[in-house]
Short mmCIF file of C-alpha atoms in Angstrom, two decimals:
data_model
loop_
_atom_site.label_atom_id
_atom_site.label_comp_id
_atom_site.label_asym_id
_atom_site.label_seq_id
_atom_site.Cartn_x
_atom_site.Cartn_y
_atom_site.Cartn_z
CA MET A 15 20.65 -42.50 243.02
CA ARG A 16 18.91 -39.49 241.58
CA SER A 17 15.42 -38.72 242.81
CA GLY A 18 14.15 -38.42 239.25
CA GLY A 19 14.46 -42.18 238.68
CA ASN A 20 16.48 -44.02 236.15
CA THR A 21 16.69 -42.33 232.74
CA GLY A 22 17.11 -45.77 231.17
CA ASP A 23 13.57 -46.56 232.29
CA GLY A 24 12.30 -43.50 230.48
CA LEU A 25 14.07 -44.59 227.28
CA ARG A 26 12.64 -48.09 227.63
CA ASP A 27 9.16 -46.67 228.14
CA ALA A 28 9.57 -44.48 225.03
CA VAL A 29 10.76 -47.46 222.98
CA THR A 30 7.78 -49.50 224.20
CA ALA A 31 5.42 -46.65 223.33
CA LEU A 32 7.02 -46.49 219.86
CA GLY A 33 6.50 -50.23 219.39
CA LEU A 34 2.89 -49.99 220.57
CA ALA A 35 2.19 -47.14 218.15
CA ALA A 36 3.78 -48.98 215.22
CA GLY A 37 1.96 -52.19 216.08
CA SER A 38 -1.34 -50.40 216.47
CA LEU A 39 -1.07 -48.77 213.05
CA LYS A 40 -0.07 -52.10 211.44
CA THR A 41 -3.06 -53.82 213.03
CA LEU A 42 -5.46 -50.94 212.28
CA SER A 43 -4.37 -50.97 208.65
CA PHE A 44 -5.95 -54.43 208.33
CA ALA A 45 -9.22 -53.39 209.96
CA PRO A 46 -10.80 -51.82 206.84
CA GLN A 47 -10.41 -55.13 205.00
CA VAL A 48 -12.04 -56.99 207.88
CA ILE A 49 -14.94 -54.50 207.95
CA ARG A 50 -15.43 -54.71 204.20
CA THR A 51 -15.24 -58.51 204.18
CA TRP A 52 -17.73 -58.66 207.09
CA ARG A 53 -20.18 -56.32 205.42
CA THR A 54 -20.04 -57.66 201.88
CA ARG A 55 -19.45 -61.33 202.80
CA SER A 56 -17.26 -61.40 199.73
CA THR A 57 -13.81 -62.89 199.93
CA ALA A 58 -13.37 -63.94 196.28
CA ASP A 59 -10.73 -61.30 195.63
CA LEU A 60 -8.66 -62.27 198.70
CA SER A 61 -5.80 -64.67 198.14
CA LEU A 62 -5.96 -67.65 200.51
CA ALA A 63 -2.23 -68.26 200.06
CA THR A 64 -1.39 -64.64 200.94
CA LEU A 65 -3.57 -64.67 203.99
CA ALA A 66 -2.18 -68.00 205.18
CA VAL A 67 1.47 -66.91 204.75
CA PHE A 68 0.72 -63.56 206.36
CA LEU A 69 -0.93 -65.32 209.33
CA ALA A 70 2.09 -67.67 209.66
CA GLY A 71 4.42 -64.66 209.80
CA VAL A 72 2.22 -62.88 212.34
CA LEU A 73 2.14 -65.99 214.55
CA LEU A 74 5.93 -66.26 214.38
CA TRP A 75 6.24 -62.62 215.41
CA LEU A 76 3.83 -63.33 218.22
CA ALA A 77 6.00 -66.21 219.40
CA TYR A 78 9.08 -64.00 219.14
CA GLY A 79 7.38 -61.35 221.25
CA VAL A 80 6.40 -63.90 223.90
CA VAL A 81 9.95 -65.24 224.09
CA LYS A 82 11.43 -61.72 224.24
CA GLU A 83 8.70 -60.62 226.68
CA ASP A 84 7.97 -57.64 224.45
CA VAL A 85 4.49 -56.35 225.20
CA ALA A 86 4.33 -54.22 222.01
CA VAL A 87 5.18 -57.17 219.72
CA VAL A 88 2.82 -59.48 221.55
CA ALA A 89 -0.14 -57.06 221.61
CA ALA A 90 0.14 -56.04 217.96
CA ASN A 91 0.59 -59.51 216.59
CA ALA A 92 -2.14 -61.09 218.78
CA ALA A 93 -4.59 -58.47 217.53
CA THR A 94 -3.48 -58.86 213.90
CA ALA A 95 -3.69 -62.67 214.16
CA ALA A 96 -7.28 -62.34 215.38
CA LEU A 97 -8.22 -60.08 212.42
CA VAL A 98 -6.57 -62.33 209.84
CA GLY A 99 -8.13 -65.35 211.49
CA LEU A 100 -11.57 -63.68 211.17
CA ILE A 101 -10.99 -63.03 207.47
CA LEU A 102 -9.85 -66.61 206.92
CA PHE A 103 -12.96 -67.86 208.77
CA LEU A 104 -15.18 -65.67 206.52
CA LYS A 105 -13.32 -66.89 203.41
CA LYS A 106 -13.94 -70.54 204.37
CA LYS A 107 -17.54 -69.81 205.32
CA ASN A 108 -18.48 -67.65 202.33
CA GLY A 109 -16.15 -69.06 199.70
#
């Protein structure tokens, strides 16, 4: 055993970091819509069907991440689900 540790662990860490970065950007890309919706209280231009299908896909990815024990997939999709859920709540509340 080398004293530097297992290089496979370094690769796994890099892949996890890549997944966390990708998931963070995907989630953050939705944040401006949440902020705008929160500030304007206007959801008329947002498609309920699109949001519902998107949320279903995010929840399926979340379930996949849980089953695969993939922290990057779980974290990104849990955060995205919360943001989409907030927009759906505002759409229902404000019409």
